[in-house]
Amino acid sequence: MPIMPSVDNAATDTGNGHTVCVTGAGGFIASWIVKLLLEKGYTVKGTVRNPDDPKNAHLRELEGAKERLKLCRADLQNFDSLKSAINGCLGVFHTASPISDDPEQMLEPAINGTKNVILAVAEAKVRRMVFTSSIGAVYMDPNRSPDKVVDETCWSDLDYCKNTKNWYCYGKTVAEQVAWETAKELGVDLVVVNPVMVLGPLLQPSVNLSIIHILKYLNGSTKTYANATQVYVHVRDVALAHILVYENPLANGRYICAESALHRGQVCDILAKFFPEYPIPTKCSDEVNPRAEPYKFSNQKVKDLGLEFTGVRQCLYETVKCLQDKGHLPILVQPQEN
């Protein structure tokens, strides 16, 4: 039996009209942060490149958006535009970042953009800034023992990222390091969330890269799955983690946001049980080597703030249902049992 859709658990009114800024408000995680902030009573200034772009229309349709959401034109490379958006805000959620393995597209916007946001935060005397980093800034270390538990003290090895041309992880690591250095220098109260692979229902109209990771197993574009593992988390939980670390005065440092680790074969098995009508791969692309084992991780720090994670099976189910509802995946007739 399919898992029933879960009830949104973040709809309490605690914002009291306080104004906060969310950079890159139209993105996957950011849209959910805006949604939950509005539901909690906050007034939100969301930065986007073009407020009139139809791809941002979903933000205006959120509950409370008409009364308490303002979309501001801003660019990470333009300090004055960021300063204008951030002025008057008690808090800032900096989620805007390029996602690319092209060093030119990834490094300068991620690093300089983060520095510009913190400079604007310092000038505006913002109470607290929450920065969306990534597990990519945490776990990329070839010298880590397989028995080592990945936690908030771990950092990715920059030389390893550079040598393997993993510019996304390199950029996220350097951007977070710059964030900590700049925040310390300017006296900014900074807290960081490090999510793993984020899945769940889309609010925006387009399909982002993490969702394509699942879509490719359903639409026939890939015939096998890789001999690899991935750690997953629900987008609603990531958004709620951002708000928890913002609202809790004792929150500090980094917070890994992760629910479950699965082999790609396990992902395909779960998808096939829920949605057997799709051509989901049944074979691994690597039948020679032993099955890859996931790294061990700790999510206890964010759980101590009260976050209760959505199970990965529920997360996968909601992801596919959303793809169907938004027309990214055809609704097929399930095969009849004999």
C-alpha atoms as a PDB file:
ATOM      1  CA  MET A   1       0.000   0.000   0.000  1.00  0.00           C
ATOM      2  CA  PRO A   2       1.304   3.483  -0.784  1.00  0.00           C
ATOM      3  CA  ILE A   3       2.302   5.716   2.085  1.00  0.00           C
ATOM      4  CA  MET A   4      -0.234   8.478   2.607  1.00  0.00           C
ATOM      5  CA  PRO A   5       0.919  12.092   2.200  1.00  0.00           C
ATOM      6  CA  SER A   6       2.270  13.499   5.424  1.00  0.00           C
ATOM      7  CA  VAL A   7       0.849  16.450   7.335  1.00  0.00           C
ATOM      8  CA  ASP A   8       2.943  19.606   7.316  1.00  0.00           C
ATOM      9  CA  ASN A   9       4.351  19.878  10.829  1.00  0.00           C
ATOM     10  CA  ALA A  10       5.614  23.464  10.698  1.00  0.00           C
ATOM     11  CA  ALA A  11       2.471  25.582  10.538  1.00  0.00           C
ATOM     12  CA  THR A  12       2.605  27.199  13.944  1.00  0.00           C
ATOM     13  CA  ASP A  13       2.538  30.988  14.011  1.00  0.00           C
ATOM     14  CA  THR A  14       5.800  32.055  15.694  1.00  0.00           C
ATOM     15  CA  GLY A  15       7.121  34.632  13.213  1.00  0.00           C
ATOM     16  CA  ASN A  16       5.191  37.528  14.782  1.00  0.00           C
ATOM     17  CA  GLY A  17       5.614  39.529  11.597  1.00  0.00           C
ATOM     18  CA  HIS A  18       9.410  39.641  11.908  1.00  0.00           C
ATOM     19  CA  THR A  19      11.058  40.320   8.561  1.00  0.00           C
ATOM     20  CA  VAL A  20      13.655  37.901   7.212  1.00  0.00           C
ATOM     21  CA  CYS A  21      15.395  37.551   3.849  1.00  0.00           C
ATOM     22  CA  VAL A  22      15.778  34.356   1.792  1.00  0.00           C
ATOM     23  CA  THR A  23      18.320  34.545  -1.012  1.00  0.00           C
ATOM     24  CA  GLY A  24      17.625  32.581  -4.195  1.00  0.00           C
ATOM     25  CA  ALA A  25      14.016  32.289  -3.042  1.00  0.00           C
ATOM     26  CA  GLY A  26      12.806  30.450  -6.150  1.00  0.00           C
ATOM     27  CA  GLY A  27      15.051  27.414  -5.619  1.00  0.00           C
ATOM     28  CA  PHE A  28      14.035  23.947  -4.423  1.00  0.00           C
ATOM     29  CA  ILE A  29      15.077  24.276  -0.769  1.00  0.00           C
ATOM     30  CA  ALA A  30      14.537  28.028  -0.623  1.00  0.00           C
ATOM     31  CA  SER A  31      10.926  27.806  -1.844  1.00  0.00           C
ATOM     32  CA  TRP A  32      10.145  25.469   1.043  1.00  0.00           C
ATOM     33  CA  ILE A  33      11.897  27.779   3.506  1.00  0.00           C
ATOM     34  CA  VAL A  34       9.742  30.665   2.236  1.00  0.00           C
ATOM     35  CA  LYS A  35       6.610  28.498   2.503  1.00  0.00           C
ATOM     36  CA  LEU A  36       7.275  27.477   6.119  1.00  0.00           C
ATOM     37  CA  LEU A  37       8.332  30.976   7.165  1.00  0.00           C
ATOM     38  CA  LEU A  38       5.103  32.453   5.779  1.00  0.00           C
ATOM     39  CA  GLU A  39       3.064  29.768   7.554  1.00  0.00           C
ATOM     40  CA  LYS A  40       4.796  30.675  10.811  1.00  0.00           C
ATOM     41  CA  GLY A  41       3.890  34.344  10.464  1.00  0.00           C
ATOM     42  CA  TYR A  42       7.134  35.838   9.172  1.00  0.00           C
ATOM     43  CA  THR A  43       7.342  38.628   6.621  1.00  0.00           C
ATOM     44  CA  VAL A  44       9.726  37.432   3.902  1.00  0.00           C
ATOM     45  CA  LYS A  45      11.891  39.331   1.427  1.00  0.00           C
ATOM     46  CA  GLY A  46      12.974  36.831  -1.214  1.00  0.00           C
ATOM     47  CA  THR A  47      15.789  37.638  -3.617  1.00  0.00           C
ATOM     48  CA  VAL A  48      15.452  36.478  -7.227  1.00  0.00           C
ATOM     49  CA  ARG A  49      17.110  37.577 -10.442  1.00  0.00           C
ATOM     50  CA  ASN A  50      13.830  38.712 -11.962  1.00  0.00           C
ATOM     51  CA  PRO A  51      10.689  39.085  -9.816  1.00  0.00           C
ATOM     52  CA  ASP A  52       8.522  39.076 -12.950  1.00  0.00           C
ATOM     53  CA  ASP A  53       9.900  35.792 -14.314  1.00  0.00           C
ATOM     54  CA  PRO A  54       7.079  33.192 -14.519  1.00  0.00           C
ATOM     55  CA  LYS A  55       9.373  30.624 -12.877  1.00  0.00           C
ATOM     56  CA  ASN A  56       8.903  32.555  -9.596  1.00  0.00           C
ATOM     57  CA  ALA A  57       5.103  32.622  -9.804  1.00  0.00           C
ATOM     58  CA  HIS A  58       4.799  29.673  -7.399  1.00  0.00           C
ATOM     59  CA  LEU A  59       6.117  31.875  -4.589  1.00  0.00           C
ATOM     60  CA  ARG A  60       3.290  34.375  -4.998  1.00  0.00           C
ATOM     61  CA  GLU A  61       0.778  31.534  -4.701  1.00  0.00           C
ATOM     62  CA  LEU A  62       1.980  30.436  -1.251  1.00  0.00           C
ATOM     63  CA  GLU A  63      -0.295  30.933   1.730  1.00  0.00           C
ATOM     64  CA  GLY A  64       0.406  34.384   3.212  1.00  0.00           C
ATOM     65  CA  ALA A  65       2.459  35.523   0.207  1.00  0.00           C
ATOM     66  CA  LYS A  66       0.037  38.247  -0.820  1.00  0.00           C
ATOM     67  CA  GLU A  67       0.316  39.932   2.567  1.00  0.00           C
ATOM     68  CA  ARG A  68       3.878  39.109   3.697  1.00  0.00           C
ATOM     69  CA  LEU A  69       6.124  38.241   0.730  1.00  0.00           C
ATOM     70  CA  LYS A  70       8.154  40.723  -1.297  1.00  0.00           C
ATOM     71  CA  LEU A  71      10.319  39.501  -4.177  1.00  0.00           C
ATOM     72  CA  CYS A  72      13.440  41.637  -4.599  1.00  0.00           C
ATOM     73  CA  ARG A  73      15.661  41.800  -7.675  1.00  0.00           C
ATOM     74  CA  ALA A  74      19.183  40.879  -6.594  1.00  0.00           C
ATOM     75  CA  ASP A  75      22.344  39.209  -7.823  1.00  0.00           C
ATOM     76  CA  LEU A  76      25.015  37.565  -5.677  1.00  0.00           C
ATOM     77  CA  GLN A  77      27.717  39.486  -7.517  1.00  0.00           C
ATOM     78  CA  ASN A  78      25.968  42.829  -6.935  1.00  0.00           C
ATOM     79  CA  PHE A  79      26.544  43.948  -3.359  1.00  0.00           C
ATOM     80  CA  ASP A  80      24.208  46.938  -3.541  1.00  0.00           C
ATOM     81  CA  SER A  81      21.274  44.765  -4.664  1.00  0.00           C
ATOM     82  CA  LEU A  82      21.869  42.375  -1.763  1.00  0.00           C
ATOM     83  CA  LYS A  83      22.228  45.233   0.702  1.00  0.00           C
ATOM     84  CA  SER A  84      18.908  46.700  -0.433  1.00  0.00           C
ATOM     85  CA  ALA A  85      17.129  43.369   0.051  1.00  0.00           C
ATOM     86  CA  ILE A  86      18.703  42.611   3.435  1.00  0.00           C
ATOM     87  CA  ASN A  87      18.249  46.033   5.032  1.00  0.00           C
ATOM     88  CA  GLY A  88      15.506  45.948   7.660  1.00  0.00           C
ATOM     89  CA  CYS A  89      15.686  42.174   8.171  1.00  0.00           C
ATOM     90  CA  LEU A  90      16.224  40.455  11.510  1.00  0.00           C
ATOM     91  CA  GLY A  91      17.451  37.265   9.877  1.00  0.00           C
ATOM     92  CA  VAL A  92      18.874  36.042   6.572  1.00  0.00           C
ATOM     93  CA  PHE A  93      18.696  32.576   5.036  1.00  0.00           C
ATOM     94  CA  HIS A  94      21.400  32.397   2.372  1.00  0.00           C
ATOM     95  CA  THR A  95      20.486  29.530   0.064  1.00  0.00           C
ATOM     96  CA  ALA A  96      21.403  31.000  -3.332  1.00  0.00           C
ATOM     97  CA  SER A  97      24.300  29.158  -4.956  1.00  0.00           C
ATOM     98  CA  PRO A  98      25.171  27.801  -8.388  1.00  0.00           C
ATOM     99  CA  ILE A  99      25.110  24.021  -8.834  1.00  0.00           C
ATOM    100  CA  SER A 100      27.697  23.097 -11.423  1.00  0.00           C
ATOM    101  CA  ASP A 101      30.847  21.085 -12.028  1.00  0.00           C
ATOM    102  CA  ASP A 102      32.120  23.900 -14.251  1.00  0.00           C
ATOM    103  CA  PRO A 103      34.685  25.771 -12.119  1.00  0.00           C
ATOM    104  CA  GLU A 104      33.963  29.102 -13.799  1.00  0.00           C
ATOM    105  CA  GLN A 105      30.233  28.833 -13.127  1.00  0.00           C
ATOM    106  CA  MET A 106      30.652  27.429  -9.610  1.00  0.00           C
ATOM    107  CA  LEU A 107      33.538  29.060  -7.794  1.00  0.00           C
ATOM    108  CA  GLU A 108      33.292  32.837  -8.161  1.00  0.00           C
ATOM    109  CA  PRO A 109      29.500  33.147  -7.625  1.00  0.00           C
ATOM    110  CA  ALA A 110      29.539  30.714  -4.684  1.00  0.00           C
ATOM    111  CA  ILE A 111      32.524  32.242  -2.904  1.00  0.00           C
ATOM    112  CA  ASN A 112      32.195  35.931  -3.691  1.00  0.00           C
ATOM    113  CA  GLY A 113      28.408  35.777  -3.440  1.00  0.00           C
ATOM    114  CA  THR A 114      28.624  34.342   0.065  1.00  0.00           C
ATOM    115  CA  LYS A 115      31.089  37.042   1.099  1.00  0.00           C
ATOM    116  CA  ASN A 116      28.819  39.759  -0.324  1.00  0.00           C
ATOM    117  CA  VAL A 117      25.830  38.418   1.613  1.00  0.00           C
ATOM    118  CA  ILE A 118      27.765  38.368   4.895  1.00  0.00           C
ATOM    119  CA  LEU A 119      29.045  41.904   4.303  1.00  0.00           C
ATOM    120  CA  ALA A 120      25.459  43.055   3.725  1.00  0.00           C
ATOM    121  CA  VAL A 121      24.314  41.147   6.826  1.00  0.00           C
ATOM    122  CA  ALA A 122      26.991  42.854   8.925  1.00  0.00           C
ATOM    123  CA  GLU A 123      26.081  46.320   7.670  1.00  0.00           C
ATOM    124  CA  ALA A 124      22.378  45.717   8.292  1.00  0.00           C
ATOM    125  CA  LYS A 125      23.083  44.403  11.822  1.00  0.00           C
ATOM    126  CA  VAL A 126      21.081  41.237  11.155  1.00  0.00           C
ATOM    127  CA  ARG A 127      20.448  39.120  14.245  1.00  0.00           C
ATOM    128  CA  ARG A 128      21.439  35.761  12.700  1.00  0.00           C
ATOM    129  CA  MET A 129      22.375  34.370   9.306  1.00  0.00           C
ATOM    130  CA  VAL A 130      21.674  30.766   8.316  1.00  0.00           C
ATOM    131  CA  PHE A 131      23.811  29.503   5.447  1.00  0.00           C
ATOM    132  CA  THR A 132      22.879  26.531   3.256  1.00  0.00           C
ATOM    133  CA  SER A 133      26.087  24.613   2.693  1.00  0.00           C
ATOM    134  CA  SER A 134      26.221  20.956   1.645  1.00  0.00           C
ATOM    135  CA  ILE A 135      27.380  17.520   2.701  1.00  0.00           C
ATOM    136  CA  GLY A 136      29.797  18.091  -0.185  1.00  0.00           C
ATOM    137  CA  ALA A 137      31.745  20.348   2.177  1.00  0.00           C
ATOM    138  CA  VAL A 138      31.890  17.577   4.775  1.00  0.00           C
ATOM    139  CA  TYR A 139      32.487  14.036   3.533  1.00  0.00           C
ATOM    140  CA  MET A 140      34.904  14.201   0.548  1.00  0.00           C
ATOM    141  CA  ASP A 141      38.012  12.851   2.271  1.00  0.00           C
ATOM    142  CA  PRO A 142      39.853   9.815   0.819  1.00  0.00           C
ATOM    143  CA  ASN A 143      41.865   9.407   4.022  1.00  0.00           C
ATOM    144  CA  ARG A 144      38.817   8.973   6.253  1.00  0.00           C
ATOM    145  CA  SER A 145      38.553   5.516   7.788  1.00  0.00           C
ATOM    146  CA  PRO A 146      35.454   3.517   6.735  1.00  0.00           C
ATOM    147  CA  ASP A 147      34.635   3.230  10.433  1.00  0.00           C
ATOM    148  CA  LYS A 148      34.799   6.985  10.987  1.00  0.00           C
ATOM    149  CA  VAL A 149      31.392   8.556  11.597  1.00  0.00           C
ATOM    150  CA  VAL A 150      30.925  11.660   9.458  1.00  0.00           C
ATOM    151  CA  ASP A 151      29.770  14.493  11.700  1.00  0.00           C
ATOM    152  CA  GLU A 152      29.959  18.276  11.885  1.00  0.00           C
ATOM    153  CA  THR A 153      33.690  18.219  12.677  1.00  0.00           C
ATOM    154  CA  CYS A 154      34.548  16.720   9.272  1.00  0.00           C
ATOM    155  CA  TRP A 155      35.663  18.745   6.251  1.00  0.00           C
ATOM    156  CA  SER A 156      36.138  17.766   2.635  1.00  0.00           C
ATOM    157  CA  ASP A 157      39.729  17.588   1.373  1.00  0.00           C
ATOM    158  CA  LEU A 158      40.206  20.472  -1.072  1.00  0.00           C
ATOM    159  CA  ASP A 159      43.137  18.858  -2.890  1.00  0.00           C
ATOM    160  CA  TYR A 160      41.102  15.687  -3.406  1.00  0.00           C
ATOM    161  CA  CYS A 161      38.135  17.673  -4.730  1.00  0.00           C
ATOM    162  CA  LYS A 162      40.412  19.601  -7.072  1.00  0.00           C
ATOM    163  CA  ASN A 163      42.301  16.518  -8.307  1.00  0.00           C
ATOM    164  CA  THR A 164      39.044  14.670  -9.028  1.00  0.00           C
ATOM    165  CA  LYS A 165      37.594  17.826 -10.641  1.00  0.00           C
ATOM    166  CA  ASN A 166      34.651  17.798  -8.260  1.00  0.00           C
ATOM    167  CA  TRP A 167      34.179  21.548  -8.491  1.00  0.00           C
ATOM    168  CA  TYR A 168      30.778  21.492  -6.802  1.00  0.00           C
ATOM    169  CA  CYS A 169      32.198  20.034  -3.572  1.00  0.00           C
ATOM    170  CA  TYR A 170      35.300  22.214  -3.891  1.00  0.00           C
ATOM    171  CA  GLY A 171      33.182  25.341  -4.309  1.00  0.00           C
ATOM    172  CA  LYS A 172      30.821  24.487  -1.437  1.00  0.00           C
ATOM    173  CA  THR A 173      33.760  23.742   0.869  1.00  0.00           C
ATOM    174  CA  VAL A 174      35.611  26.970   0.076  1.00  0.00           C
ATOM    175  CA  ALA A 175      32.379  28.998   0.234  1.00  0.00           C
ATOM    176  CA  GLU A 176      31.603  27.648   3.700  1.00  0.00           C
ATOM    177  CA  GLN A 177      35.147  28.257   4.902  1.00  0.00           C
ATOM    178  CA  VAL A 178      34.954  31.830   3.602  1.00  0.00           C
ATOM    179  CA  ALA A 179      31.590  32.222   5.324  1.00  0.00           C
ATOM    180  CA  TRP A 180      33.020  31.209   8.700  1.00  0.00           C
ATOM    181  CA  GLU A 181      36.112  33.391   8.292  1.00  0.00           C
ATOM    182  CA  THR A 182      34.158  36.457   7.153  1.00  0.00           C
ATOM    183  CA  ALA A 183      31.452  36.023   9.800  1.00  0.00           C
ATOM    184  CA  LYS A 184      34.073  35.801  12.547  1.00  0.00           C
ATOM    185  CA  GLU A 185      35.891  38.857  11.225  1.00  0.00           C
ATOM    186  CA  LEU A 186      32.692  40.944  11.053  1.00  0.00           C
ATOM    187  CA  GLY A 187      31.019  39.594  14.194  1.00  0.00           C
ATOM    188  CA  VAL A 188      28.101  37.965  12.342  1.00  0.00           C
ATOM    189  CA  ASP A 189      26.107  35.266  14.160  1.00  0.00           C
ATOM    190  CA  LEU A 190      26.308  32.445  11.588  1.00  0.00           C
ATOM    191  CA  VAL A 191      24.774  28.960  11.658  1.00  0.00           C
ATOM    192  CA  VAL A 192      25.237  26.450   8.811  1.00  0.00           C
ATOM    193  CA  VAL A 193      23.036  23.621   7.540  1.00  0.00           C
ATOM    194  CA  ASN A 194      24.717  20.842   5.533  1.00  0.00           C
ATOM    195  CA  PRO A 195      22.068  18.821   3.676  1.00  0.00           C
ATOM    196  CA  VAL A 196      22.687  15.591   1.789  1.00  0.00           C
ATOM    197  CA  MET A 197      20.808  14.686  -1.441  1.00  0.00           C
ATOM    198  CA  VAL A 198      17.472  16.488  -1.115  1.00  0.00           C
ATOM    199  CA  LEU A 199      14.255  14.927  -2.452  1.00  0.00           C
ATOM    200  CA  GLY A 200      10.531  15.502  -1.973  1.00  0.00           C
ATOM    201  CA  PRO A 201       7.751  17.554  -3.579  1.00  0.00           C
ATOM    202  CA  LEU A 202       8.705  20.412  -5.877  1.00  0.00           C
ATOM    203  CA  LEU A 203       7.121  23.807  -5.315  1.00  0.00           C
ATOM    204  CA  GLN A 204       8.850  25.382  -8.311  1.00  0.00           C
ATOM    205  CA  PRO A 205       7.736  24.401 -11.845  1.00  0.00           C
ATOM    206  CA  SER A 206      11.126  23.117 -13.055  1.00  0.00           C
ATOM    207  CA  VAL A 207      12.898  19.882 -12.168  1.00  0.00           C
ATOM    208  CA  ASN A 208      16.197  20.405 -10.345  1.00  0.00           C
ATOM    209  CA  LEU A 209      19.263  18.149 -10.435  1.00  0.00           C
ATOM    210  CA  SER A 210      18.545  16.193  -7.259  1.00  0.00           C
ATOM    211  CA  ILE A 211      15.068  15.278  -8.525  1.00  0.00           C
ATOM    212  CA  ILE A 212      16.483  14.274 -11.923  1.00  0.00           C
ATOM    213  CA  HIS A 213      18.499  11.742  -9.931  1.00  0.00           C
ATOM    214  CA  ILE A 214      15.181   9.935  -9.273  1.00  0.00           C
ATOM    215  CA  LEU A 215      13.358  10.839 -12.495  1.00  0.00           C
ATOM    216  CA  LYS A 216      15.945   9.049 -14.624  1.00  0.00           C
ATOM    217  CA  TYR A 217      15.024   5.734 -12.982  1.00  0.00           C
ATOM    218  CA  LEU A 218      11.366   6.181 -13.926  1.00  0.00           C
ATOM    219  CA  ASN A 219      11.343   7.604 -17.450  1.00  0.00           C
ATOM    220  CA  GLY A 220      13.512   4.978 -19.121  1.00  0.00           C
ATOM    221  CA  SER A 221      16.503   7.270 -19.665  1.00  0.00           C
ATOM    222  CA  THR A 222      18.780   4.911 -17.730  1.00  0.00           C
ATOM    223  CA  LYS A 223      18.763   1.122 -18.024  1.00  0.00           C
ATOM    224  CA  THR A 224      20.995   0.238 -15.066  1.00  0.00           C
ATOM    225  CA  TYR A 225      21.817   1.696 -11.657  1.00  0.00           C
ATOM    226  CA  ALA A 226      25.319   2.497 -10.451  1.00  0.00           C
ATOM    227  CA  ASN A 227      27.176   0.560  -7.794  1.00  0.00           C
ATOM    228  CA  ALA A 228      27.062   3.543  -5.470  1.00  0.00           C
ATOM    229  CA  THR A 229      25.371   4.815  -2.337  1.00  0.00           C
ATOM    230  CA  GLN A 230      23.672   8.079  -1.487  1.00  0.00           C
ATOM    231  CA  VAL A 231      22.331   9.690   1.675  1.00  0.00           C
ATOM    232  CA  TYR A 232      18.866  11.255   1.351  1.00  0.00           C
ATOM    233  CA  VAL A 233      16.670  13.766   3.165  1.00  0.00           C
ATOM    234  CA  HIS A 234      13.217  15.291   2.618  1.00  0.00           C
ATOM    235  CA  VAL A 235      13.154  18.903   1.420  1.00  0.00           C
ATOM    236  CA  ARG A 236      10.570  19.846   4.059  1.00  0.00           C
ATOM    237  CA  ASP A 237      12.917  18.597   6.772  1.00  0.00           C
ATOM    238  CA  VAL A 238      15.801  20.622   5.349  1.00  0.00           C
ATOM    239  CA  ALA A 239      13.670  23.764   5.292  1.00  0.00           C
ATOM    240  CA  LEU A 240      12.477  23.141   8.831  1.00  0.00           C
ATOM    241  CA  ALA A 241      16.073  22.587   9.978  1.00  0.00           C
ATOM    242  CA  HIS A 242      16.935  26.062   8.694  1.00  0.00           C
ATOM    243  CA  ILE A 243      14.116  27.593  10.719  1.00  0.00           C
ATOM    244  CA  LEU A 244      14.960  25.581  13.844  1.00  0.00           C
ATOM    245  CA  VAL A 245      18.581  26.749  13.843  1.00  0.00           C
ATOM    246  CA  TYR A 246      17.431  30.328  13.220  1.00  0.00           C
ATOM    247  CA  GLU A 247      14.899  30.375  16.049  1.00  0.00           C
ATOM    248  CA  ASN A 248      16.912  28.509  18.694  1.00  0.00           C
ATOM    249  CA  PRO A 249      19.277  30.980  20.406  1.00  0.00           C
ATOM    250  CA  LEU A 250      21.523  28.088  21.471  1.00  0.00           C
ATOM    251  CA  ALA A 251      22.018  26.787  17.925  1.00  0.00           C
ATOM    252  CA  ASN A 252      25.608  27.140  16.755  1.00  0.00           C
ATOM    253  CA  GLY A 253      28.092  25.791  14.248  1.00  0.00           C
ATOM    254  CA  ARG A 254      27.164  23.267  11.559  1.00  0.00           C
ATOM    255  CA  TYR A 255      24.184  20.900  11.313  1.00  0.00           C
ATOM    256  CA  ILE A 256      24.234  17.836   9.069  1.00  0.00           C
ATOM    257  CA  CYS A 257      20.744  17.258   7.687  1.00  0.00           C
ATOM    258  CA  ALA A 258      20.470  13.595   6.613  1.00  0.00           C
ATOM    259  CA  GLU A 259      17.950  10.798   7.085  1.00  0.00           C
ATOM    260  CA  SER A 260      18.960   7.518   5.410  1.00  0.00           C
ATOM    261  CA  ALA A 261      21.722   6.049   3.289  1.00  0.00           C
ATOM    262  CA  LEU A 262      20.718   3.747   0.432  1.00  0.00           C
ATOM    263  CA  HIS A 263      22.469   1.877  -2.330  1.00  0.00           C
ATOM    264  CA  ARG A 264      21.140   2.837  -5.757  1.00  0.00           C
ATOM    265  CA  GLY A 265      19.761  -0.693  -6.035  1.00  0.00           C
ATOM    266  CA  GLN A 266      17.720  -0.165  -2.864  1.00  0.00           C
ATOM    267  CA  VAL A 267      16.339   3.079  -4.303  1.00  0.00           C
ATOM    268  CA  CYS A 268      15.218   1.232  -7.429  1.00  0.00           C
ATOM    269  CA  ASP A 269      13.662  -1.566  -5.344  1.00  0.00           C
ATOM    270  CA  ILE A 270      11.603   0.945  -3.335  1.00  0.00           C
ATOM    271  CA  LEU A 271      10.491   2.779  -6.470  1.00  0.00           C
ATOM    272  CA  ALA A 272       9.523  -0.493  -8.146  1.00  0.00           C
ATOM    273  CA  LYS A 273       7.347  -1.548  -5.210  1.00  0.00           C
ATOM    274  CA  PHE A 274       5.443   1.758  -5.214  1.00  0.00           C
ATOM    275  CA  PHE A 275       5.373   2.300  -8.979  1.00  0.00           C
ATOM    276  CA  PRO A 276       5.787  -1.012 -10.849  1.00  0.00           C
ATOM    277  CA  GLU A 277       4.319   0.519 -14.012  1.00  0.00           C
ATOM    278  CA  TYR A 278       7.557   2.348 -14.804  1.00  0.00           C
ATOM    279  CA  PRO A 279      10.683   0.855 -16.480  1.00  0.00           C
ATOM    280  CA  ILE A 280      12.779   0.973 -13.321  1.00  0.00           C
ATOM    281  CA  PRO A 281      16.250  -0.603 -13.696  1.00  0.00           C
ATOM    282  CA  THR A 282      16.769  -4.011 -12.146  1.00  0.00           C
ATOM    283  CA  LYS A 283      20.462  -4.495 -12.947  1.00  0.00           C
ATOM    284  CA  CYS A 284      23.606  -2.812 -11.672  1.00  0.00           C
ATOM    285  CA  SER A 285      26.065  -1.314 -14.135  1.00  0.00           C
ATOM    286  CA  ASP A 286      28.882  -2.926 -12.119  1.00  0.00           C
ATOM    287  CA  GLU A 287      28.346  -6.649 -11.570  1.00  0.00           C
ATOM    288  CA  VAL A 288      32.030  -7.321 -10.844  1.00  0.00           C
ATOM    289  CA  ASN A 289      32.963  -5.344  -7.757  1.00  0.00           C
ATOM    290  CA  PRO A 290      31.442  -5.852  -4.294  1.00  0.00           C
ATOM    291  CA  ARG A 291      28.368  -3.788  -3.507  1.00  0.00           C
ATOM    292  CA  ALA A 292      29.356  -0.307  -2.340  1.00  0.00           C
ATOM    293  CA  GLU A 293      28.815   0.433   1.336  1.00  0.00           C
ATOM    294  CA  PRO A 294      27.551   3.824   2.561  1.00  0.00           C
ATOM    295  CA  TYR A 295      29.582   6.005   4.874  1.00  0.00           C
ATOM    296  CA  LYS A 296      28.419   6.308   8.460  1.00  0.00           C
ATOM    297  CA  PHE A 297      27.016   9.661   9.526  1.00  0.00           C
ATOM    298  CA  SER A 298      25.523  11.384  12.546  1.00  0.00           C
ATOM    299  CA  ASN A 299      22.395  13.556  12.415  1.00  0.00           C
ATOM    300  CA  GLN A 300      22.042  13.764  16.182  1.00  0.00           C
ATOM    301  CA  LYS A 301      22.890  17.447  16.454  1.00  0.00           C
ATOM    302  CA  VAL A 302      19.884  18.607  14.420  1.00  0.00           C
ATOM    303  CA  LYS A 303      17.632  15.985  16.044  1.00  0.00           C
ATOM    304  CA  ASP A 304      18.530  17.493  19.407  1.00  0.00           C
ATOM    305  CA  LEU A 305      16.839  20.702  18.208  1.00  0.00           C
ATOM    306  CA  GLY A 306      13.599  18.759  17.784  1.00  0.00           C
ATOM    307  CA  LEU A 307      13.703  17.787  14.104  1.00  0.00           C
ATOM    308  CA  GLU A 308      11.877  14.532  13.355  1.00  0.00           C
ATOM    309  CA  PHE A 309      12.938  13.212   9.968  1.00  0.00           C
ATOM    310  CA  THR A 310      10.571  11.946   7.288  1.00  0.00           C
ATOM    311  CA  GLY A 311      11.424   8.356   6.315  1.00  0.00           C
ATOM    312  CA  VAL A 312      13.187   7.834   2.995  1.00  0.00           C
ATOM    313  CA  ARG A 313      10.400   5.585   1.630  1.00  0.00           C
ATOM    314  CA  GLN A 314       7.868   8.351   2.230  1.00  0.00           C
ATOM    315  CA  CYS A 315      10.290  10.826   0.685  1.00  0.00           C
ATOM    316  CA  LEU A 316      10.676   8.770  -2.500  1.00  0.00           C
ATOM    317  CA  TYR A 317       6.917   8.235  -2.761  1.00  0.00           C
ATOM    318  CA  GLU A 318       6.144  11.954  -2.428  1.00  0.00           C
ATOM    319  CA  THR A 319       8.848  12.797  -4.979  1.00  0.00           C
ATOM    320  CA  VAL A 320       7.293  10.585  -7.645  1.00  0.00           C
ATOM    321  CA  LYS A 321       3.721  11.684  -6.893  1.00  0.00           C
ATOM    322  CA  CYS A 322       4.817  15.294  -7.314  1.00  0.00           C
ATOM    323  CA  LEU A 323       6.497  14.517 -10.639  1.00  0.00           C
ATOM    324  CA  GLN A 324       3.225  12.989 -11.789  1.00  0.00           C
ATOM    325  CA  ASP A 325       1.099  15.871 -10.509  1.00  0.00           C
ATOM    326  CA  LYS A 326       3.289  18.480 -12.223  1.00  0.00           C
ATOM    327  CA  GLY A 327       3.344  16.629 -15.539  1.00  0.00           C
ATOM    328  CA  HIS A 328       7.037  15.703 -15.479  1.00  0.00           C
ATOM    329  CA  LEU A 329       6.151  12.000 -15.454  1.00  0.00           C
ATOM    330  CA  PRO A 330       3.212  10.359 -17.251  1.00  0.00           C
ATOM    331  CA  ILE A 331       0.680   8.559 -15.091  1.00  0.00           C
ATOM    332  CA  LEU A 332       0.671   4.972 -16.329  1.00  0.00           C
ATOM    333  CA  VAL A 333      -1.715   2.144 -15.561  1.00  0.00           C
ATOM    334  CA  GLN A 334      -0.285  -0.272 -13.035  1.00  0.00           C
ATOM    335  CA  PRO A 335       0.060  -3.854 -14.272  1.00  0.00           C
ATOM    336  CA  GLN A 336      -2.660  -6.167 -13.015  1.00  0.00           C
ATOM    337  CA  GLU A 337      -1.717  -8.995 -10.694  1.00  0.00           C
ATOM    338  CA  ASN A 338      -2.445 -12.489 -11.953  1.00  0.00           C
END
